[in-house]
Coordinates of C-alpha atoms (C1' of nucleotides) in Angstrom, one line a residue:
Chain I
M85 CA 10.8 -15.2 17.9
T86 CA 9.3 -12.3 16.0
Q87 CA 11.7 -10.4 13.8
I88 CA 12.3 -6.7 14.8
S89 CA 12.5 -4.4 11.8
N90 CA 14.2 -1.0 11.5
R91 CA 10.7 0.4 11.3
D92 CA 9.8 -1.2 14.7
V93 CA 12.8 0.3 16.4
E94 CA 12.1 3.7 14.9
R95 CA 8.6 3.6 16.2
L96 CA 9.7 2.5 19.7
L97 CA 12.2 5.3 19.9
K98 CA 9.7 7.8 18.8
N99 CA 7.2 6.6 21.4
I100 CA 9.8 6.8 24.1
S101 CA 10.5 10.4 23.0
T102 CA 6.9 11.4 23.1
L103 CA 6.2 9.7 26.5
L104 CA 9.3 11.4 28.0
E105 CA 8.1 14.7 26.7
I106 CA 4.6 14.2 28.3
K107 CA 6.3 13.2 31.5
G108 CA 8.1 16.5 31.5
E109 CA 11.6 15.2 30.9
T110 CA 14.2 17.8 29.7
R111 CA 13.8 18.5 26.0
F112 CA 17.4 17.6 25.2
R113 CA 16.8 14.0 26.3
V114 CA 13.5 14.1 24.4
N115 CA 15.4 15.2 21.3
A116 CA 18.0 12.6 21.7
Y117 CA 15.4 9.8 21.3
R118 CA 13.7 11.7 18.4
N119 CA 17.0 12.2 16.6
A120 CA 17.9 8.5 17.1
A121 CA 14.6 7.5 15.6
E122 CA 15.2 9.7 12.6
S123 CA 18.7 8.3 12.2
I124 CA 17.2 4.7 12.1
A125 CA 14.7 5.9 9.4
Q126 CA 17.6 7.1 7.3
A127 CA 19.8 4.0 7.7
G128 CA 20.2 1.9 4.7
G129 CA 21.5 -1.3 6.4
D130 CA 19.6 -3.7 8.6
L131 CA 19.8 -3.0 12.3
K132 CA 20.1 -6.7 13.2
D133 CA 23.4 -6.8 11.3
L134 CA 24.7 -3.7 13.1
V135 CA 23.6 -5.1 16.5
E136 CA 25.4 -8.3 15.7
K137 CA 28.6 -6.6 14.7
G138 CA 28.4 -4.0 17.5
D139 CA 28.4 -1.2 15.0
L140 CA 25.3 0.6 16.2
N141 CA 27.3 3.6 17.4
D142 CA 28.3 4.3 13.8
L143 CA 24.8 5.7 13.3
P144 CA 24.6 9.4 14.1
G145 CA 22.7 10.2 17.3
I146 CA 23.1 6.7 18.8
G147 CA 25.4 6.5 21.7
K148 CA 25.9 4.0 24.5
A149 CA 22.5 4.3 26.3
I150 CA 20.2 4.2 23.3
G151 CA 22.5 1.7 21.6
D152 CA 22.1 -0.7 24.5
K153 CA 18.3 -0.3 24.4
I154 CA 18.2 -1.0 20.7
T155 CA 20.3 -4.2 21.2
E156 CA 18.0 -5.4 23.9
Y157 CA 14.9 -4.8 21.8
V158 CA 16.3 -6.4 18.7
N159 CA 17.6 -9.4 20.5
T160 CA 14.6 -10.1 22.8
G161 CA 11.7 -8.3 21.1
K162 CA 11.1 -6.4 24.4
L163 CA 12.6 -3.4 26.2
D164 CA 12.4 -3.3 30.0
Y165 CA 13.0 0.5 30.0
Y166 CA 9.9 1.0 27.8
D167 CA 7.7 -1.3 29.9
K168 CA 8.7 0.6 33.0
L169 CA 8.1 4.0 31.3
C170 CA 4.6 2.9 30.3
E171 CA 3.9 2.1 34.0
E172 CA 4.6 5.7 34.7
V173 CA 3.1 7.3 31.6
P174 CA 0.2 5.4 30.0
E175 CA 1.0 4.3 26.5
D176 CA -2.5 5.3 25.3
L177 CA -1.5 9.0 25.8
L178 CA 0.4 8.6 22.5
T179 CA -2.9 8.6 20.7
L180 CA -3.8 11.9 22.3
S181 CA -0.6 13.5 21.2
D182 CA -1.4 12.6 17.6
L183 CA -4.3 15.1 17.7
P184 CA -3.5 18.6 16.2
G185 CA -3.1 21.2 18.9
M186 CA -2.4 18.5 21.5
G187 CA 1.2 18.8 22.5
P188 CA 2.9 17.3 25.5
K189 CA 1.8 20.0 27.9
R190 CA -1.9 19.7 27.1
V191 CA -1.8 15.9 27.1
K192 CA -0.2 16.0 30.5
A193 CA -2.8 18.4 31.8
V194 CA -5.9 16.3 30.7
W195 CA -4.2 13.2 32.1
E196 CA -3.2 14.7 35.4
K197 CA -6.1 17.0 36.1
L198 CA -8.9 14.9 34.5
G199 CA -7.5 11.4 34.6
I200 CA -7.9 11.0 30.9
T201 CA -5.7 8.4 29.2
D202 CA -7.4 7.7 25.9
I203 CA -9.4 9.1 23.0
R204 CA -12.7 8.1 24.4
G205 CA -12.1 9.7 27.7
L206 CA -11.0 12.9 26.0
K207 CA -14.1 13.0 23.8
K208 CA -16.4 12.5 26.7
A209 CA -14.7 15.3 28.8
A210 CA -14.8 17.7 25.8
Q211 CA -18.5 17.0 25.2
D212 CA -19.1 17.7 28.9
Q213 CA -17.2 20.9 28.6
R214 CA -14.8 19.9 31.3
V215 CA -11.7 20.5 29.1
Q216 CA -12.2 24.2 28.7
E217 CA -12.2 24.6 32.4
L218 CA -8.5 23.6 32.6
E219 CA -5.9 26.3 33.0
G220 CA -4.5 27.3 29.6
F221 CA -7.4 25.7 27.8
G222 CA -10.6 27.5 26.7
P223 CA -13.7 27.0 24.6
K224 CA -11.8 27.3 21.3
I225 CA -9.3 24.6 22.1
E226 CA -12.0 22.3 23.3
E227 CA -13.9 22.9 20.1
K228 CA -10.8 22.1 18.1
I229 CA -10.3 18.9 20.0
L230 CA -13.8 17.7 19.2
E231 CA -13.4 18.7 15.6
A232 CA -10.1 16.7 15.3
L233 CA -11.8 13.7 17.0
D234 CA -14.5 13.7 14.5
Q235 CA -12.1 13.8 11.6
K236 CA -10.0 11.1 13.2
K237 CA -13.0 8.8 12.7
K238 CA -12.5 9.3 8.9
S239 CA -8.8 8.8 9.5
V240 CA -7.9 12.1 8.0
S241 CA -5.3 12.9 10.7
D242 CA -1.7 12.4 9.7
Q243 CA -2.8 11.9 6.1
R244 CA 0.1 11.9 3.7
Y245 CA 0.0 12.3 -0.1
S246 CA 2.0 10.8 -2.9
L247 CA 4.8 13.0 -4.2
G248 CA 3.0 13.0 -7.6
D249 CA -0.3 14.4 -6.2
A250 CA 1.6 17.0 -4.1
W251 CA 4.0 18.0 -6.9
F252 CA 1.3 18.6 -9.4
Q253 CA -0.8 20.5 -6.9
A254 CA 2.2 22.7 -6.1
Q255 CA 2.8 23.4 -9.8
R256 CA -0.9 24.4 -10.4
I257 CA -0.8 26.9 -7.5
I258 CA 2.6 28.3 -8.5
A259 CA 1.4 28.8 -12.1
K260 CA -1.6 30.7 -10.8
L261 CA 0.3 32.9 -8.3
K262 CA 3.1 33.6 -10.7
K263 CA 0.7 35.6 -12.9
D264 CA 0.2 38.3 -10.2
P265 CA 2.6 41.3 -10.4
S266 CA 3.0 41.3 -6.6
V267 CA 4.9 37.9 -6.9
I268 CA 8.5 38.6 -7.6
K269 CA 9.9 35.1 -7.0
I270 CA 8.1 31.8 -6.3
S271 CA 9.2 28.2 -5.5
A272 CA 7.9 25.0 -3.9
G273 CA 9.7 24.2 -0.7
G274 CA 9.4 21.5 1.9
S275 CA 9.2 17.8 1.1
V276 CA 7.9 18.5 -2.4
R277 CA 11.1 20.3 -3.3
R278 CA 13.1 17.6 -1.5
M279 CA 11.3 15.0 -3.6
K280 CA 10.3 13.0 -0.6
A281 CA 8.2 9.9 -1.4
S282 CA 5.3 11.0 0.7
V283 CA 4.2 14.5 1.5
G284 CA 2.2 15.8 4.4
D285 CA 1.6 19.3 3.1
V286 CA 2.6 21.5 0.2
D287 CA 4.9 24.5 1.0
I288 CA 5.2 27.4 -1.3
L289 CA 7.6 30.4 -0.8
V290 CA 7.1 33.8 -2.4
A291 CA 9.3 36.9 -2.5
S292 CA 7.2 40.0 -2.6
D293 CA 7.1 43.7 -1.5
R294 CA 3.4 43.4 -1.0
P295 CA 2.8 40.3 1.2
E296 CA -0.9 41.2 2.0
D297 CA -1.8 41.2 -1.6
V298 CA -0.2 37.7 -2.1
M299 CA -2.0 36.4 1.0
D300 CA -5.4 37.8 -0.2
L301 CA -4.8 36.3 -3.7
F302 CA -3.9 32.9 -2.1
T303 CA -6.9 32.7 0.3
S304 CA -9.3 33.7 -2.5
M305 CA -8.2 31.1 -5.1
K306 CA -11.1 29.0 -6.1
E307 CA -9.1 25.9 -5.0
T308 CA -9.1 27.2 -1.4
E309 CA -11.7 25.5 0.7
K310 CA -10.8 26.6 4.1
V311 CA -8.3 29.0 5.7
L312 CA -6.6 27.3 8.6
L313 CA -4.5 30.3 9.7
K314 CA -3.7 33.6 8.2
G315 CA -1.0 36.0 9.4
S316 CA 1.1 38.7 7.8
T317 CA 3.8 36.5 6.4
K318 CA 2.4 33.0 6.7
T319 CA -0.9 31.4 5.7
S320 CA -2.2 27.9 5.6
V321 CA -5.3 26.7 3.7
K322 CA -7.0 23.4 2.9
V323 CA -7.6 22.9 -0.8
E324 CA -10.3 20.8 -2.5
N325 CA -8.8 17.4 -2.1
G326 CA -8.1 18.0 1.6
M327 CA -4.5 18.8 1.1
Q328 CA -2.9 21.5 3.2
V329 CA -1.0 24.2 1.5
D330 CA 1.3 26.6 3.4
L331 CA 2.3 29.9 1.9
R332 CA 5.2 32.0 3.3
V333 CA 6.0 35.5 1.9
V334 CA 9.4 37.2 2.5
E335 CA 11.2 40.2 1.1
P336 CA 13.3 39.5 -2.0
A337 CA 16.5 40.3 -0.2
C338 CA 15.9 37.3 2.1
W339 CA 15.2 34.8 -0.7
G340 CA 18.3 32.6 -0.1
T341 CA 17.9 32.1 3.6
A342 CA 14.2 31.8 3.4
L343 CA 14.3 29.2 0.7
Q344 CA 16.8 27.3 2.6
Y345 CA 14.7 27.4 5.7
F346 CA 11.4 26.6 4.0
T347 CA 12.9 23.6 2.1
G348 CA 14.0 21.9 5.3
S349 CA 14.1 19.2 6.5
Q350 CA 13.7 20.4 10.0
E351 CA 16.6 18.2 11.0
H352 CA 18.7 19.6 8.2
N353 CA 17.9 23.1 9.4
V354 CA 18.8 22.4 13.0
K355 CA 22.2 21.1 11.7
M356 CA 22.7 24.2 9.6
R357 CA 21.8 26.5 12.5
E358 CA 24.1 24.6 14.9
L359 CA 26.9 24.9 12.4
S360 CA 26.2 28.7 12.1
L361 CA 26.4 29.1 15.8
K362 CA 29.8 27.5 15.9
K363 CA 31.0 30.0 13.4
G364 CA 29.5 32.8 15.6
F365 CA 26.3 33.4 13.7
S366 CA 22.6 32.9 14.4
L367 CA 20.8 31.7 11.2
S368 CA 17.1 32.4 10.6
E369 CA 14.9 32.5 7.6
Y370 CA 15.6 36.2 7.3
A371 CA 19.4 36.6 7.7
L372 CA 22.6 35.3 9.1
S373 CA 23.2 37.5 12.2
P374 CA 26.5 37.8 14.1
V375 CA 25.9 36.6 17.7
K376 CA 28.0 39.4 19.2
E377 CA 27.8 42.5 17.1
G378 CA 27.8 43.5 13.5
Q379 CA 25.5 43.8 10.5
D380 CA 23.0 41.1 9.5
M381 CA 24.0 39.4 6.3
F382 CA 21.4 38.7 3.6
F383 CA 21.7 36.1 0.8
E384 CA 19.7 36.3 -2.4
K385 CA 20.8 32.8 -3.3
E386 CA 20.8 29.6 -1.3
S387 CA 24.2 28.7 -2.8
D388 CA 25.7 31.9 -1.4
L389 CA 24.6 31.1 2.1
Y390 CA 26.0 27.5 2.0
R391 CA 29.3 28.8 0.6
Y392 CA 29.6 31.5 3.3
L393 CA 29.2 28.7 5.9
G394 CA 32.0 26.8 4.3
L395 CA 29.7 24.2 2.6
Q396 CA 29.0 23.1 -1.0
W397 CA 25.5 23.8 -2.1
I398 CA 23.4 20.8 -1.0
P399 CA 20.8 19.7 -3.5
P400 CA 17.3 19.7 -1.8
E401 CA 16.9 15.9 -2.4
L402 CA 19.8 15.3 0.1
R403 CA 18.6 17.6 2.9
E404 CA 17.4 14.9 5.4
S405 CA 20.3 15.1 7.9
W406 CA 21.8 11.6 7.2
G407 CA 25.3 13.0 6.9
E408 CA 25.0 15.3 3.9
V409 CA 26.2 18.4 5.8
E410 CA 29.4 16.6 6.7
M411 CA 29.8 15.6 3.1
A412 CA 29.3 19.2 1.9
K413 CA 32.0 20.3 4.4
Q414 CA 34.5 17.9 2.8
N415 CA 33.4 18.8 -0.7
R416 CA 32.2 15.3 -1.3
I417 CA 28.7 16.0 -2.7
P418 CA 28.8 14.8 -6.4
Q419 CA 26.9 16.2 -9.3
L420 CA 23.6 14.4 -9.1
V421 CA 21.9 12.9 -12.2
S422 CA 19.4 15.3 -13.8
L423 CA 16.3 14.9 -15.9
S424 CA 18.1 16.1 -19.0
D425 CA 20.7 13.3 -18.6
I426 CA 18.1 10.6 -19.2
K427 CA 18.2 9.3 -22.8
G428 CA 15.6 6.5 -22.7
D429 CA 13.1 4.6 -20.6
L430 CA 13.5 0.9 -19.9
Q431 CA 10.1 -0.1 -18.6
S432 CA 6.7 0.7 -20.2
H433 CA 3.4 -1.0 -20.9
S434 CA 1.0 -0.9 -23.8
D435 CA -2.5 -2.2 -24.5
W436 CA -0.9 -5.6 -25.3
S437 CA -1.2 -6.1 -21.5
D438 CA -2.5 -3.7 -18.9
G439 CA -1.5 -0.4 -20.6
R440 CA -3.9 2.1 -21.9
N441 CA -2.2 3.2 -25.1
T442 CA -1.0 1.5 -28.3
L443 CA 2.7 0.8 -28.9
Y444 CA 2.7 3.5 -31.6
E445 CA 1.2 6.1 -29.2
M446 CA 3.7 5.3 -26.5
A447 CA 6.6 5.5 -29.0
R448 CA 5.3 8.9 -30.4
T449 CA 5.0 10.4 -26.9
A450 CA 8.4 9.1 -25.7
Y451 CA 10.0 10.6 -28.9
A452 CA 8.1 13.9 -28.4
N453 CA 9.4 14.0 -24.8
G454 CA 12.9 13.9 -26.1
L455 CA 13.8 10.3 -25.4
E456 CA 15.9 8.2 -27.9
Y457 CA 14.5 4.8 -26.9
L458 CA 11.7 3.1 -25.0
L459 CA 11.7 -0.5 -23.9
V460 CA 8.4 -2.2 -24.2
T461 CA 7.8 -4.4 -21.2
D462 CA 4.3 -5.8 -21.2
H463 CA 3.5 -8.3 -18.5
S464 CA 4.0 -12.0 -19.1
S465 CA 1.1 -14.3 -18.7
G466 CA 1.9 -15.3 -15.2
L467 CA 0.5 -12.0 -13.9
G468 CA -3.1 -12.9 -14.7
I469 CA -4.7 -9.7 -13.4
A470 CA -2.6 -7.6 -15.8
H471 CA -3.7 -9.6 -18.8
G472 CA -0.2 -10.8 -19.4
I473 CA 0.9 -12.0 -22.8
S474 CA 2.1 -15.5 -23.7
G475 CA 5.3 -16.5 -25.5
S476 CA 3.6 -16.8 -28.9
K477 CA 1.8 -13.5 -28.6
L478 CA 5.1 -11.9 -27.6
M479 CA 6.7 -12.9 -30.9
E480 CA 3.8 -11.2 -32.7
Q481 CA 4.6 -8.0 -30.6
V482 CA 8.2 -8.2 -31.7
E483 CA 7.2 -8.0 -35.3
E484 CA 4.9 -5.1 -34.6
I485 CA 7.7 -3.3 -32.8
E486 CA 10.0 -3.7 -35.8
R487 CA 7.2 -2.4 -38.1
I488 CA 6.8 0.7 -35.9
N489 CA 10.6 1.3 -35.7
S490 CA 10.7 1.5 -39.5
E491 CA 8.4 4.5 -39.3
F492 CA 10.8 6.4 -37.1
N493 CA 14.2 7.7 -38.4
D494 CA 17.4 6.7 -36.5
S495 CA 16.8 9.2 -33.7
F496 CA 14.3 6.9 -32.0
R497 CA 13.6 3.3 -31.5
L498 CA 11.3 1.0 -29.5
L499 CA 13.3 -1.8 -27.9
K500 CA 11.9 -5.3 -27.4
G501 CA 11.4 -6.5 -23.9
I502 CA 9.1 -8.0 -21.3
E503 CA 8.3 -7.6 -17.6
V504 CA 8.6 -11.3 -16.9
E505 CA 7.0 -12.7 -13.8
V506 CA 9.2 -14.3 -11.1
K507 CA 7.3 -17.2 -9.7
S508 CA 7.1 -18.0 -6.0
D509 CA 10.0 -20.6 -6.4
G510 CA 12.2 -18.0 -8.1
T511 CA 11.9 -19.3 -11.7
L512 CA 10.6 -17.2 -14.5
D513 CA 7.3 -17.9 -16.2
L514 CA 8.7 -17.7 -19.8
N515 CA 11.2 -20.0 -21.2
E516 CA 14.7 -19.3 -22.3
N517 CA 14.1 -19.6 -26.0
V518 CA 11.4 -16.8 -25.9
L519 CA 13.4 -14.5 -23.7
K520 CA 16.5 -14.7 -25.9
E521 CA 14.5 -13.2 -28.7
L522 CA 14.2 -9.9 -26.8
D523 CA 16.6 -7.0 -26.3
I524 CA 16.2 -6.6 -22.6
V525 CA 14.5 -8.7 -19.9
V526 CA 13.0 -7.0 -16.9
A527 CA 12.0 -9.2 -14.0
G528 CA 9.2 -8.3 -11.7
I529 CA 8.2 -9.9 -8.4
H530 CA 4.5 -9.2 -7.8
S531 CA 3.2 -12.1 -5.9
S532 CA 3.9 -13.9 -2.6
L533 CA 5.6 -10.8 -1.2
R534 CA 5.1 -12.0 2.3
Q535 CA 7.2 -15.1 2.1
E536 CA 9.5 -15.7 5.0
R537 CA 12.6 -13.5 4.9
K538 CA 15.1 -16.3 4.1
R539 CA 12.9 -17.8 1.4
I540 CA 12.1 -14.5 -0.4
T541 CA 15.8 -13.5 -0.2
D542 CA 16.7 -16.7 -2.0
R543 CA 14.0 -15.9 -4.6
Y544 CA 15.5 -12.4 -5.2
L545 CA 19.0 -13.9 -5.4
A546 CA 17.9 -16.5 -8.0
T547 CA 16.4 -13.6 -10.0
V548 CA 19.5 -11.3 -10.0
Q549 CA 21.8 -14.3 -10.6
N550 CA 19.7 -15.5 -13.5
P551 CA 21.7 -14.8 -16.7
L552 CA 18.5 -14.2 -18.6
V553 CA 17.5 -11.3 -16.3
H554 CA 18.9 -7.8 -17.0
I555 CA 16.8 -5.5 -14.7
L556 CA 15.2 -6.1 -11.4
A557 CA 12.0 -4.0 -11.4
H558 CA 10.7 -2.0 -8.4
P559 CA 12.8 -4.1 -6.0
T560 CA 11.1 -3.5 -2.6
G561 CA 7.5 -3.8 -4.0
R562 CA 6.3 -1.0 -1.8
L563 CA 3.2 0.9 -2.6
I564 CA 3.5 4.2 -0.8
G565 CA 0.9 4.5 1.9
S566 CA -0.6 1.1 1.3
R567 CA 2.1 -1.6 1.2
E568 CA 5.3 -1.9 3.2
E569 CA 8.6 -2.8 1.6
T570 CA 9.2 -6.5 1.3
D571 CA 11.4 -7.9 4.1
V572 CA 14.5 -9.0 2.2
D573 CA 18.2 -9.2 3.1
W574 CA 19.2 -6.4 0.8
D575 CA 22.9 -6.6 1.4
Q576 CA 23.0 -10.1 -0.1
V577 CA 20.8 -9.1 -3.0
F578 CA 22.8 -5.9 -3.8
R579 CA 26.1 -7.9 -3.6
A580 CA 24.8 -10.5 -6.0
A581 CA 23.3 -7.8 -8.3
A582 CA 26.7 -6.1 -8.5
E583 CA 28.5 -9.4 -9.2
N584 CA 26.1 -10.4 -11.9
R585 CA 25.8 -7.0 -13.5
T586 CA 22.1 -7.0 -13.0
L587 CA 20.6 -3.5 -13.1
L588 CA 18.5 -2.2 -10.2
E589 CA 15.5 -0.2 -11.2
I590 CA 14.4 3.1 -9.7
N591 CA 10.8 3.1 -10.6
S592 CA 9.4 6.6 -11.2
N593 CA 5.7 5.8 -10.5
P594 CA 4.8 8.2 -7.6
M595 CA 3.1 5.3 -5.9
R596 CA 6.3 3.3 -5.9
L597 CA 9.6 5.4 -6.1
D598 CA 11.3 2.1 -5.7
L599 CA 14.2 1.6 -4.8
P600 CA 13.9 4.4 -2.2
G601 CA 16.8 6.7 -1.6
R602 CA 18.4 5.1 1.5
L603 CA 18.5 1.7 -0.2
I604 CA 19.9 3.3 -3.4
R605 CA 22.8 4.7 -1.3
R606 CA 23.3 1.2 0.2
A607 CA 23.3 -0.5 -3.2
R608 CA 25.7 2.0 -4.6
E609 CA 28.2 1.1 -1.9
F610 CA 28.1 -2.5 -3.3
G611 CA 28.9 -1.1 -6.7
C612 CA 25.5 -1.6 -8.3
L613 CA 24.4 0.1 -11.5
F614 CA 20.9 1.5 -11.9
V615 CA 18.2 2.4 -14.4
I616 CA 15.5 5.1 -13.9
N617 CA 12.2 3.9 -15.5
T618 CA 8.7 5.3 -15.7
D619 CA 6.9 1.9 -15.7
A620 CA 4.4 3.9 -17.7
H621 CA 0.9 2.4 -18.3
S622 CA -0.2 5.4 -20.4
T623 CA 1.4 8.2 -22.4
E624 CA 0.8 10.6 -19.5
D625 CA 2.7 8.3 -17.2
L626 CA 5.8 9.0 -19.3
N627 CA 6.0 12.4 -17.5
H628 CA 6.8 10.7 -14.2
L629 CA 10.5 10.4 -15.0
I630 CA 11.2 13.5 -12.9
F631 CA 10.1 11.7 -9.8
G632 CA 12.5 8.8 -10.5
V633 CA 15.3 11.2 -11.1
G634 CA 14.5 13.0 -7.8
T635 CA 14.6 9.7 -6.0
A636 CA 17.9 8.8 -7.6
G637 CA 19.2 12.1 -6.4
R638 CA 18.1 11.2 -2.8
G639 CA 20.2 8.1 -3.4
L640 CA 23.2 10.2 -4.3
L641 CA 23.4 8.9 -7.9
T642 CA 25.4 10.6 -10.6
K643 CA 24.9 10.3 -14.3
E644 CA 27.6 7.6 -14.4
D645 CA 25.6 5.4 -11.9
V646 CA 22.5 5.3 -14.2
L647 CA 22.8 3.2 -17.4
N648 CA 19.9 4.9 -19.3
T649 CA 21.9 8.2 -19.4
S650 CA 23.7 6.4 -22.2
S651 CA 22.7 6.0 -25.8
G652 CA 20.7 3.0 -26.8
G653 CA 23.7 1.4 -28.4
N654 CA 25.7 1.6 -25.1
V655 CA 22.7 0.1 -23.2
L656 CA 22.5 -2.8 -25.6
S657 CA 26.2 -3.5 -25.5
Y658 CA 26.2 -3.5 -21.7
I659 CA 23.3 -6.0 -21.7
K660 CA 25.2 -8.2 -24.2
D661 CA 28.2 -8.3 -22.0
K662 CA 26.3 -9.6 -19.0
P663 CA 27.8 -12.9 -17.7
Chain P
dG122 C1' 21.1 11.4 26.0
dC123 C1' 24.5 12.9 22.4
dC124 C1' 28.5 15.2 20.9
dG125 C1' 33.4 17.5 20.0
dT126 C1' 39.4 20.1 13.8
dT127 C1' 38.0 25.9 19.4
dT128 C1' 34.8 21.6 24.2
dT129 C1' 35.2 14.6 27.4
dC130 C1' 31.7 19.1 30.2
dG131 C1' 28.5 22.2 29.0
dG132 C1' 26.2 23.1 25.5
dC133 C1' 21.9 21.7 22.6
dC134 C1' 17.7 26.3 16.3
dC135 C1' 14.6 29.8 15.5
dG136 C1' 10.4 32.3 14.5
dA137 C1' 5.1 32.5 13.2
dC138 C1' 0.6 32.1 14.8
dT139 C1' -3.3 31.0 18.1
dG140 C1' -5.6 31.3 22.1
dT141 C1' -5.1 32.2 26.4
dT142 C1' -3.8 36.0 28.5
dT143 C1' -3.0 41.2 30.5
dT144 C1' 2.6 39.8 28.7
dC145 C1' 3.0 34.9 27.2
dA146 C1' 2.7 29.7 26.8
dG147 C1' 1.9 26.1 23.7
dT148 C1' 2.2 24.2 19.3
dC149 C1' 4.1 23.7 14.9
dG150 C1' 7.3 23.2 11.2

DNA sequence: GCCGTTTTCGGCCCGACTGTTTTCAGTCG
């Protein structure tokens, strides 16, 4: 029988929600399925375990009805309810609702009035100008549909970008707008501010008394390729690389509520607004307004708004509606680890394997960035494509590292390490005698990631239980947008890692961000300890630490949960004490 | 369909912009 993953269930629930919406079902039921899908996406544990234990209802937004459906789907790989639904509402309509501007009402209209159920039919009808004849449609909407269908061919639709690309794009635009005197305050919002692993568009918020000036400046930037929509307070453009950037301008007095609103996530905002209603207020991006009568309240700072509603300020990284609002109510949000807490970096590559820079260049940059230590972890020879180095070559590198360290004073040192390859049988491709010469051993699993679940779980277990291994690198192996997480029984691996004091890496490379937040939260429950590393392959990559710190924040980690917030001496003594 | 430290029944976020309209529905975030 095929294994049903959390992702499969999430997709199924989302599809049900969309089909119900097209069918014209009440929006509350539609939302219930959407919320349940979102809840699954945030869940750290494996649904199969929850089903087995009968604990599905512990997840927010999952009650009896949806819980039963998940159970049936996970156990049998099928869901009768869904098959019946598809008989009523053709499943292919889902592809239509992916198109921009095509919401449930319009999909329903082309389906019922024109008998269209798929992309091809829609394209034909639009080309024949039959779509614009429908009530509520017109030539412009028809044109938009054709345009979207053309782009779809190039698979531009639903494109997401790495956090790195989006973050740097946001910084560039902010730096540019900041120079203008009409801009009083400016900040990134949305998923960039939340440090989400993938970003659909860049959101920027500005406080200004002259919104038109800011809009004009924004649309006339040389980066702006096309203006998608332009209003008095909200403008969207496409920039050179195809990325969409939304700009919102508010009065300075609204900054706190506006930044809260514009940071999201949408689900977090819904929670906040529901909570406000319970306290007798309606919350918008402009103000907190008493439902009955009284003066609107304005907040210049986000933290003032949260406090007024009886909550701790919630760091943006946590605002995904997985339970953070309830935590804030109970004052249980800890002080998250910050970039300035990080004292060293425990994974980096040089030109001895697949890195671009020399050991000395890497050391100098790490030192200039304020780090106290940098672990050199070139690939071992097992990873052929990365020009891995052999045992004897490694001993030469150790000598070179000692020579370089003598050029620095006591405030910085390179540490001797390796990213040793874990072979498909779970053994390492360097022998014990070589590994024992090193300060710290990082183990990486780069090949045979599609092994059957039981087999690859055993391989992970062998790795974290190996007394020679100190750090498990980029555990899930995901490459954002191109490779899914490896299917592993994480609970077993996290338990073994905690027992064996093996450190779990949070890899800061924007293509990895691995472990992801929800699995960090899970691992933390098992008592695991973490390290935040850049995995830099060049001096520039050493700047990626901020993304790893953001990801750690999404996993609720404090300074104490992260070993490389300690001095090099403390790190080495922890390593020495490993059983 | 879910949820509850004011509710086990009666609620369920809020506003901007576009394109279709003669005052608003649909979509989006």
